[in-house]
Tab-separated table of C-alpha atoms and ligand atoms in Angstrom:
chain	number	residue	atom	x	y	z
Y	546	MET	CA	58.298	90.890	102.978
Y	547	ASP	CA	60.451	87.757	103.005
Y	548	ALA	CA	57.410	85.505	103.182
Y	549	ARG	CA	55.582	87.402	100.438
Y	550	ILE	CA	58.607	87.394	98.119
Y	551	ALA	CA	59.185	83.677	98.706
Y	552	ALA	CA	55.506	82.831	98.094
Y	553	ALA	CA	55.349	84.827	94.850
Y	554	ARG	CA	58.595	83.266	93.632
Y	555	ALA	CA	57.361	79.765	94.375
Y	556	THR	CA	54.204	80.321	92.308
Y	557	LEU	CA	56.049	81.964	89.406
Y	558	GLY	CA	58.618	79.144	89.274
Y	559	THR	CA	60.953	79.187	86.297
Y	560	ASP	CA	58.943	81.928	84.536
Y	561	VAL	CA	61.034	84.438	86.413
Y	562	VAL	CA	64.770	84.674	86.963
Y	563	LEU	CA	66.160	87.028	89.590
Y	564	LEU	CA	69.521	88.621	88.805
Y	565	GLY	CA	71.344	90.276	91.723
Y	566	HIS	CA	74.356	92.570	91.472
Y	567	HIS	CA	77.060	92.328	94.160
Y	568	TYR	CA	76.254	95.834	95.438
Y	569	GLN	CA	72.680	94.929	96.400
Y	570	ARG	CA	71.681	94.796	100.039
Y	571	ASP	CA	71.477	91.441	101.838
Y	572	GLU	CA	67.677	91.497	102.171
Y	573	VAL	CA	67.419	91.562	98.376
Y	574	ILE	CA	70.387	89.546	97.148
Y	575	ARG	CA	69.387	86.529	99.229
Y	576	PHE	CA	66.572	85.964	96.725
Y	577	ALA	CA	68.784	86.099	93.624
Y	578	ASP	CA	69.073	83.047	91.357
Y	579	TYR	CA	72.336	84.472	90.041
Y	580	THR	CA	74.665	86.949	91.691
Y	581	GLY	CA	77.531	88.604	89.898
Y	582	ASP	CA	79.072	91.675	88.349
Y	583	SER	CA	77.542	93.242	85.284
Y	584	TYR	CA	79.649	91.065	82.958
Y	585	LYS	CA	78.539	87.808	84.537
Y	586	LEU	CA	74.914	88.908	84.811
Y	587	SER	CA	74.773	90.005	81.185
Y	588	LYS	CA	76.068	86.550	80.193
Y	589	VAL	CA	73.221	85.005	82.197
Y	590	ALA	CA	70.761	87.423	80.572
Y	591	SER	CA	71.922	86.320	77.120
Y	592	GLN	CA	71.479	82.630	78.012
Y	593	THR	CA	68.361	82.287	80.204
Y	594	ASP	CA	64.986	81.291	78.780
Y	595	ALA	CA	62.899	82.698	81.638
Y	596	LYS	CA	59.978	84.848	80.500
Y	597	TYR	CA	60.767	87.592	83.007
Y	598	MET	CA	64.141	88.836	84.147
Y	599	LEU	CA	63.890	90.753	87.379
Y	600	PHE	CA	67.028	92.830	87.601
Y	601	CYS	CA	68.151	93.740	91.110
Y	602	GLY	CA	70.773	96.230	90.002
Y	603	VAL	CA	70.682	99.588	88.233
Y	604	HIS	CA	69.073	100.925	85.072
Y	605	PHE	CA	71.950	100.396	82.607
Y	606	MET	CA	72.175	96.732	83.629
Y	607	ALA	CA	68.464	96.193	83.007
Y	608	GLU	CA	68.792	97.943	79.637
Y	609	THR	CA	71.676	95.641	78.759
Y	610	ALA	CA	69.617	92.592	79.700
Y	611	ASP	CA	66.819	93.826	77.416
Y	612	VAL	CA	69.230	94.303	74.515
Y	613	LEU	CA	70.521	90.743	74.967
Y	614	ALA	CA	67.084	89.217	75.650
Y	615	LYS	CA	65.108	87.044	73.261
Y	616	PRO	CA	61.933	88.592	71.779
Y	617	PHE	CA	59.588	86.793	74.212
Y	618	GLN	CA	61.442	87.980	77.329
Y	619	GLN	CA	60.728	91.055	79.429
Y	620	VAL	CA	63.048	92.824	81.832
Y	621	ILE	CA	61.878	94.465	85.065
Y	622	LEU	CA	63.729	96.968	87.266
Y	623	PRO	CA	61.913	96.878	90.650
Y	624	ASP	CA	62.503	100.627	91.261
Y	625	LEU	CA	62.882	102.969	88.296
Y	626	ASN	CA	64.891	105.364	90.470
Y	627	ALA	CA	67.753	102.883	90.563
Y	628	GLY	CA	70.042	104.693	88.125
Y	629	CYS	CA	73.800	105.255	88.128
Y	630	SER	CA	75.262	108.728	88.604
Y	631	MET	CA	78.308	107.778	86.544
Y	632	ALA	CA	76.213	106.595	83.587
Y	633	ASP	CA	74.344	109.924	83.750
Y	634	MET	CA	77.603	111.819	83.276
Y	635	ALA	CA	77.650	110.990	79.562
Y	636	GLU	CA	74.563	111.958	77.582
Y	637	ILE	CA	74.275	110.871	74.002
Y	638	GLY	CA	73.999	114.487	72.724
Y	639	GLN	CA	77.248	115.384	74.483
Y	640	VAL	CA	78.992	112.333	73.080
Y	641	GLU	CA	77.815	113.161	69.554
Y	642	ASP	CA	79.071	116.741	69.974
Y	643	CYS	CA	82.424	115.377	71.111
Y	644	TRP	CA	82.647	113.104	68.088
Y	645	ASP	CA	81.776	116.030	65.753
Y	646	SER	CA	84.643	118.030	67.264
Y	647	LEU	CA	87.018	115.117	66.830
Y	648	GLU	CA	85.856	114.766	63.240
Y	649	ARG	CA	86.489	118.456	62.551
Y	650	ALA	CA	89.991	117.960	63.959
Y	651	GLY	CA	90.433	115.134	61.428
Y	652	LEU	CA	90.941	112.496	64.117
Y	653	THR	CA	87.966	110.118	63.988
Y	654	GLU	CA	89.548	107.809	61.400
Y	655	ASP	CA	92.125	106.933	64.044
Y	656	ILE	CA	89.814	106.619	67.079
Y	657	LEU	CA	87.792	103.689	68.345
Y	658	PRO	CA	85.053	104.587	70.849
Y	659	LEU	CA	84.818	102.249	73.795
Y	660	THR	CA	82.283	102.525	76.581
Y	661	TYR	CA	82.144	101.090	80.060
Y	662	MET	CA	79.063	98.994	80.695
Y	663	ASN	CA	77.945	101.777	83.055
Y	664	SER	CA	76.389	103.876	80.297
Y	665	ALA	CA	73.048	104.341	78.566
Y	666	ALA	CA	72.100	101.956	75.750
Y	667	ALA	CA	72.280	104.861	73.266
Y	668	ILE	CA	75.977	105.260	74.075
Y	669	LYS	CA	76.621	101.559	73.651
Y	670	ALA	CA	74.914	101.844	70.249
Y	671	PHE	CA	77.034	104.892	69.388
Y	672	CYS	CA	80.179	102.821	70.007
Y	673	GLY	CA	78.880	99.742	68.184
Y	674	GLU	CA	78.027	101.756	65.070
Y	675	ARG	CA	81.548	103.182	64.922
Y	676	GLY	CA	83.339	99.852	65.187
Y	677	GLY	CA	83.745	100.028	68.968
Y	678	LEU	CA	82.579	97.960	71.902
Y	679	VAL	CA	81.497	97.802	75.523
Y	680	CYS	CA	83.650	96.590	78.386
Y	681	THR	CA	83.250	95.988	82.088
Y	682	SER	CA	85.813	96.204	84.860
Y	683	SER	CA	86.329	92.450	84.396
Y	684	ASN	CA	87.475	92.668	80.796
Y	685	ALA	CA	88.613	96.274	80.269
Y	686	HIS	CA	92.182	95.152	79.598
Y	687	GLY	CA	91.101	92.751	76.845
Y	688	ALA	CA	88.781	95.381	75.367
Y	689	PHE	CA	91.613	97.940	75.191
Y	690	GLU	CA	93.800	95.375	73.424
Y	691	TRP	CA	90.941	94.601	71.034
Y	692	ALA	CA	90.591	98.311	70.278
Y	693	PHE	CA	94.309	99.016	69.858
Y	694	ALA	CA	94.590	96.112	67.439
Y	695	ARG	CA	92.217	98.078	65.187
Y	696	LYS	CA	92.899	101.790	65.743
Y	697	PRO	CA	95.761	103.803	67.280
Y	698	LYS	CA	93.541	105.826	69.650
Y	699	ILE	CA	90.665	105.192	72.064
Y	700	LEU	CA	87.846	107.447	73.227
Y	701	PHE	CA	86.819	105.958	76.580
Y	702	LEU	CA	83.388	106.690	78.104
Y	703	PRO	CA	82.275	107.577	80.773
Y	704	ASP	CA	84.658	106.624	83.637
Y	705	GLN	CA	87.964	108.474	83.470
Y	706	HIS	CA	89.385	106.367	86.313
Y	707	LEU	CA	88.763	102.937	84.814
Y	708	GLY	CA	90.099	104.236	81.494
Y	709	ARG	CA	93.229	105.748	83.052
Y	710	ASN	CA	93.971	102.744	85.267
Y	711	THR	CA	93.535	100.298	82.406
Y	712	ALA	CA	95.639	102.246	79.914
Y	713	PHE	CA	98.373	102.880	82.489
Y	714	ALA	CA	98.574	99.180	83.323
Y	715	MET	CA	99.194	98.573	79.602
Y	716	GLY	CA	102.212	100.875	79.694
Y	717	ILE	CA	100.615	104.045	78.331
Y	718	PRO	CA	102.027	107.037	80.250
Y	719	LEU	CA	99.678	109.623	81.787
Y	720	SER	CA	101.181	112.216	79.417
Y	721	GLU	CA	99.512	110.369	76.520
Y	722	MET	CA	96.046	110.601	78.076
Y	723	VAL	CA	93.744	113.629	78.057
Y	724	VAL	CA	90.407	114.265	79.762
Y	725	TRP	CA	87.496	115.466	77.635
Y	726	ASP	CA	85.246	117.791	79.631
Y	727	PRO	CA	81.800	117.881	77.962
Y	728	TYR	CA	81.064	121.228	79.620
Y	729	GLN	CA	83.998	123.007	77.931
Y	730	ILE	CA	84.382	124.126	74.352
Y	731	ASN	CA	86.255	121.448	72.426
Y	732	GLY	CA	86.385	119.393	75.617
Y	733	GLY	CA	88.767	121.993	77.073
Y	734	LEU	CA	91.557	120.578	74.891
Y	735	SER	CA	93.744	122.081	72.195
Y	736	PRO	CA	93.930	120.333	68.796
Y	737	ASP	CA	97.600	119.570	69.428
Y	738	ARG	CA	96.928	117.824	72.740
Y	739	LEU	CA	94.146	115.786	71.140
Y	740	LYS	CA	96.388	114.828	68.253
Y	741	ALA	CA	99.159	113.669	70.577
Y	742	ALA	CA	96.899	111.683	72.925
Y	743	LYS	CA	96.552	107.920	72.672
Y	744	VAL	CA	93.593	107.785	75.046
Y	745	ILE	CA	90.842	110.399	75.356
Y	746	LEU	CA	89.099	109.918	78.705
Y	747	TRP	CA	85.581	111.215	79.299
Y	748	LYS	CA	85.252	113.352	82.404
Y	749	GLY	CA	83.027	111.005	84.405
Y	750	HIS	CA	83.472	109.178	87.675
Y	751	CYS	CA	81.744	106.998	90.263
Y	752	SER	CA	80.759	109.020	93.301
Y	753	VAL	CA	81.147	105.949	95.525
Y	754	HIS	CA	84.614	104.852	94.404
Y	755	GLN	CA	86.044	108.344	93.987
Y	756	ARG	CA	85.723	108.804	97.758
Y	757	PHE	CA	88.620	106.432	98.430
Y	758	LEU	CA	91.822	108.442	98.832
Y	759	PRO	CA	95.568	107.671	98.923
Y	760	GLU	CA	95.520	108.693	102.623
Y	761	HIS	CA	93.241	105.749	103.348
Y	762	VAL	CA	95.862	103.368	101.989
Y	763	ASP	CA	98.596	105.156	103.970
Y	764	ARG	CA	96.557	104.755	107.146
Y	765	ILE	CA	96.199	100.994	106.650
Y	766	ARG	CA	99.930	100.670	105.900
Y	767	ALA	CA	100.725	102.484	109.145
Y	768	THR	CA	98.265	100.684	111.401
Y	769	ASP	CA	98.237	97.197	109.903
Y	770	PRO	CA	101.184	96.557	107.559
Y	771	GLY	CA	100.231	92.911	107.034
Y	772	MET	CA	96.954	93.850	105.437
Y	773	GLN	CA	96.546	93.655	101.668
Y	774	VAL	CA	94.817	96.565	99.993
Y	775	ILE	CA	92.616	95.641	97.064
Y	776	VAL	CA	90.629	98.250	95.185
Y	777	HIS	CA	88.181	98.547	92.320
Y	778	PRO	CA	89.524	100.205	89.117
Y	779	GLU	CA	86.831	102.896	89.429
Y	780	CYS	CA	89.026	104.300	92.229
Y	781	ARG	CA	91.408	107.160	91.452
Y	782	TRP	CA	94.753	106.363	89.829
Y	783	GLU	CA	96.616	107.617	92.937
Y	784	VAL	CA	94.738	105.067	95.072
Y	785	CYS	CA	95.231	102.215	92.596
Y	786	GLN	CA	98.960	102.936	92.457
Y	787	LYS	CA	99.258	102.425	96.201
Y	788	ALA	CA	97.128	99.274	96.318
Y	789	ASP	CA	98.441	95.692	96.299
Y	790	ALA	CA	95.831	94.603	93.788
Y	791	ILE	CA	93.188	96.132	91.534
Y	792	GLY	CA	90.114	94.267	90.373
Y	793	SER	CA	86.441	94.088	89.487
Y	794	THR	CA	84.093	92.780	92.158
Y	795	GLU	CA	84.421	89.251	90.741
Y	796	ARG	CA	88.204	89.511	90.922
Y	797	ILE	CA	88.146	90.925	94.471
Y	798	ILE	CA	86.018	87.980	95.600
Y	799	GLU	CA	88.327	85.517	93.842
Y	800	VAL	CA	91.481	86.958	95.455
Y	801	ILE	CA	89.961	86.671	98.938
Y	802	GLU	CA	88.641	83.165	98.223
Y	803	LYS	CA	92.078	81.971	97.145
Y	804	ALA	CA	93.969	83.595	100.034
Y	805	PRO	CA	95.209	81.378	102.873
Y	806	GLU	CA	93.690	81.372	106.341
Y	807	GLY	CA	94.899	84.346	108.367
Y	808	ALA	CA	95.026	86.728	105.378
Y	809	SER	CA	93.518	90.169	105.839
Y	810	PHE	CA	92.209	92.683	103.317
Y	811	ALA	CA	91.204	96.326	103.193
Y	812	VAL	CA	88.822	96.587	100.254
Y	813	GLY	CA	87.968	99.693	98.239
Y	814	THR	CA	84.541	99.084	96.770
Y	815	GLU	CA	80.838	99.402	97.636
Y	816	ILE	CA	80.111	98.765	101.300
Y	817	HIS	CA	77.376	96.135	100.976
Y	818	LEU	CA	79.726	93.801	99.166
Y	819	VAL	CA	82.571	94.483	101.617
Y	820	ASN	CA	80.351	93.792	104.635
Y	821	ARG	CA	79.052	90.597	103.042
Y	822	LEU	CA	82.593	89.386	102.339
Y	823	ALA	CA	83.618	90.217	105.925
Y	824	LYS	CA	80.813	88.049	107.263
Y	825	ARG	CA	81.418	85.213	104.807
Y	826	PHE	CA	85.158	84.947	105.385
Y	827	ALA	CA	85.353	85.551	109.151
Y	828	PRO	CA	84.586	81.880	109.983
Y	829	LEU	CA	87.366	80.886	107.552
Y	830	GLY	CA	89.888	82.961	109.500
Y	831	LYS	CA	90.185	85.775	106.933
Y	832	LYS	CA	89.650	89.382	107.839
Y	833	VAL	CA	87.956	91.825	105.451
Y	834	ILE	CA	87.432	95.510	106.233
Y	835	THR	CA	86.539	98.547	104.181
Y	836	LEU	CA	89.411	100.768	103.057
Y	837	ASP	CA	87.531	103.832	104.314
Y	838	ASP	CA	85.150	103.317	107.173
Y	839	SER	CA	83.276	106.506	106.413
Y	840	GLY	CA	82.824	105.300	102.843
Y	841	CYS	CA	79.531	105.787	101.127
Y	842	LEU	CA	77.070	103.211	99.906
Y	843	CYS	CA	75.764	103.224	96.348
Y	844	THR	CA	72.457	104.924	97.050
Y	845	THR	CA	70.946	103.985	93.720
Y	846	MET	CA	71.739	100.277	94.111
Y	847	TYR	CA	70.139	100.619	97.551
Y	848	ARG	CA	66.888	101.768	95.947
Y	849	ILE	CA	66.001	98.154	95.229
Y	850	SER	CA	64.219	97.243	98.446
Y	851	PRO	CA	62.377	94.099	99.540
Y	852	GLN	CA	59.157	96.135	99.211
Y	853	HIS	CA	59.851	96.922	95.537
Y	854	LEU	CA	60.809	93.326	94.931
Y	855	ALA	CA	57.588	92.007	96.507
Y	856	TRP	CA	55.543	94.585	94.572
Y	857	SER	CA	57.030	93.595	91.175
Y	858	LEU	CA	56.651	89.874	91.865
Y	859	GLU	CA	53.078	90.122	93.152
Y	860	ASN	CA	52.123	92.140	90.091
Y	861	LEU	CA	53.566	89.403	87.909
Y	862	LEU	CA	51.300	86.935	89.726
Y	863	GLN	CA	48.370	89.031	88.482
Y	864	GLY	CA	49.833	89.035	84.966
Y	865	THR	CA	50.926	92.692	85.204
Y	866	VAL	CA	54.446	93.691	84.225
Y	867	VAL	CA	55.480	96.797	86.173
Y	868	ASN	CA	58.609	98.894	85.502
Y	869	ARG	CA	59.468	97.173	82.264
Y	870	ILE	CA	62.773	98.339	80.781
Y	871	LYS	CA	62.584	98.385	77.026
Y	872	VAL	CA	65.276	99.744	74.757
Y	873	ASP	CA	64.120	101.325	71.459
Y	874	ASP	CA	64.571	99.058	68.466
Y	875	ASP	CA	66.761	101.522	66.573
Y	876	VAL	CA	69.173	101.711	69.525
Y	877	LYS	CA	69.000	97.976	70.156
Y	878	HIS	CA	70.695	96.860	66.976
Y	879	TRP	CA	74.019	98.669	67.422
Y	880	ALA	CA	73.984	98.304	71.198
Y	881	LYS	CA	73.780	94.549	70.664
Y	882	VAL	CA	76.680	94.647	68.216
Y	883	ALA	CA	78.795	96.442	70.857
Y	884	LEU	CA	77.690	94.036	73.602
Y	885	ASP	CA	78.285	90.934	71.493
Y	886	ARG	CA	81.825	92.174	70.880
Y	887	MET	CA	82.196	92.598	74.646
Y	888	LEU	CA	81.029	89.054	75.367
Y	889	GLU	CA	83.727	87.782	73.010
Y	890	VAL	CA	86.449	89.512	75.037
Y	891	LYS	CA	87.285	87.211	77.936
Y	892	ALA	CA	87.092	88.446	81.516
D	1256	CIZ	O1	80.683	95.850	86.399
D	1256	CIZ	C1	80.110	95.836	87.476
D	1256	CIZ	O2	79.317	95.001	87.817
D	1256	CIZ	C2	80.420	96.885	88.455
D	1256	CIZ	C3	79.622	98.113	88.411
D	1256	CIZ	C4	81.376	96.691	89.319
D	1256	CIZ	C5	82.202	95.484	89.279
D	1256	CIZ	O3	83.403	95.570	89.110
D	1256	CIZ	O4	81.673	94.401	89.393
D	1257	SF4	FE1	77.148	103.688	89.399
D	1257	SF4	FE2	79.146	103.901	91.186
D	1257	SF4	FE3	76.764	102.928	91.938
D	1257	SF4	FE4	78.375	101.472	90.366
D	1257	SF4	S1	78.781	102.092	92.492
D	1257	SF4	S2	76.167	101.782	90.085
D	1257	SF4	S3	79.307	103.131	89.099
D	1257	SF4	S4	77.196	105.039	91.172
């Protein structure tokens, strides 16, 4: 596979750019021209002139690249099964129903909808059309400030944990946040609770990050008190509260890079990235372990295999574009508005 991928890449030259998310496996990410989190990779997608963008990541990232792409560019997702269970927890019909309920309660004038990057393009468009924006874990804080400068309340989709952790870090107490459950009438919330809330959190989560528990932090504290615990903001609030630092994948990497020799870290994020960091920093005298050694990998990120990569590249050699990700034009406009606003908010 390695030889076939390398040969196809060499022939395609600068016609193709390979974008690799930090959660990809080693056998795939080694071929990436750019590695990064979704914020960094969407910046690359908005700037590259390559004819084909091969996205080694998950569906919502490829959709985002297509929204930001120039008209002559095409985006490929090597395996169409590479989705994101969190993104699937908010469907556009459910979000529209939620908004209708909020409108009936007379609240929408005061609410700005904000969505995490991990969502379908239709939801990004929904937010863009209503004055809102997209954020990633790198710039959620800035996006919340942007929103609160315009409206007194936020509806945050679809990750309750990122929303809660971000709002709490800005000084908003948990008592001013509510969770909207799309499977309950009126989100399972009374009009009074909705009226009083500053942040309405969608009931979604990441199945990988939600597995980290406060007990895991306690265990590290007991067995290795010198170790720093650093976790992704998709982890539960109770875990983030016990951690020494919270950050996106880019931030986690930066903290470890800047740490002195001898530093050690227990990291709460996807295992492929943690293992890669462990290997990279061991020769520099820094220790990196996973916060939970029975932690789960992101199975959908893992779908992108060397075989799928070789297959998409070899098809391109024949002039065939397989697994193209194309966002409908009517969705594209407002999704781009929401994404452009995101790119203006610094990470
Ligand atoms: O935004 C991303 O790329 C994700 C999913 C994680 C992170 O923090 O990098
Ligand atoms: Fe989605 Fe979680 Fe996988 Fe990220 S780690 S792509 S949020 S399921």
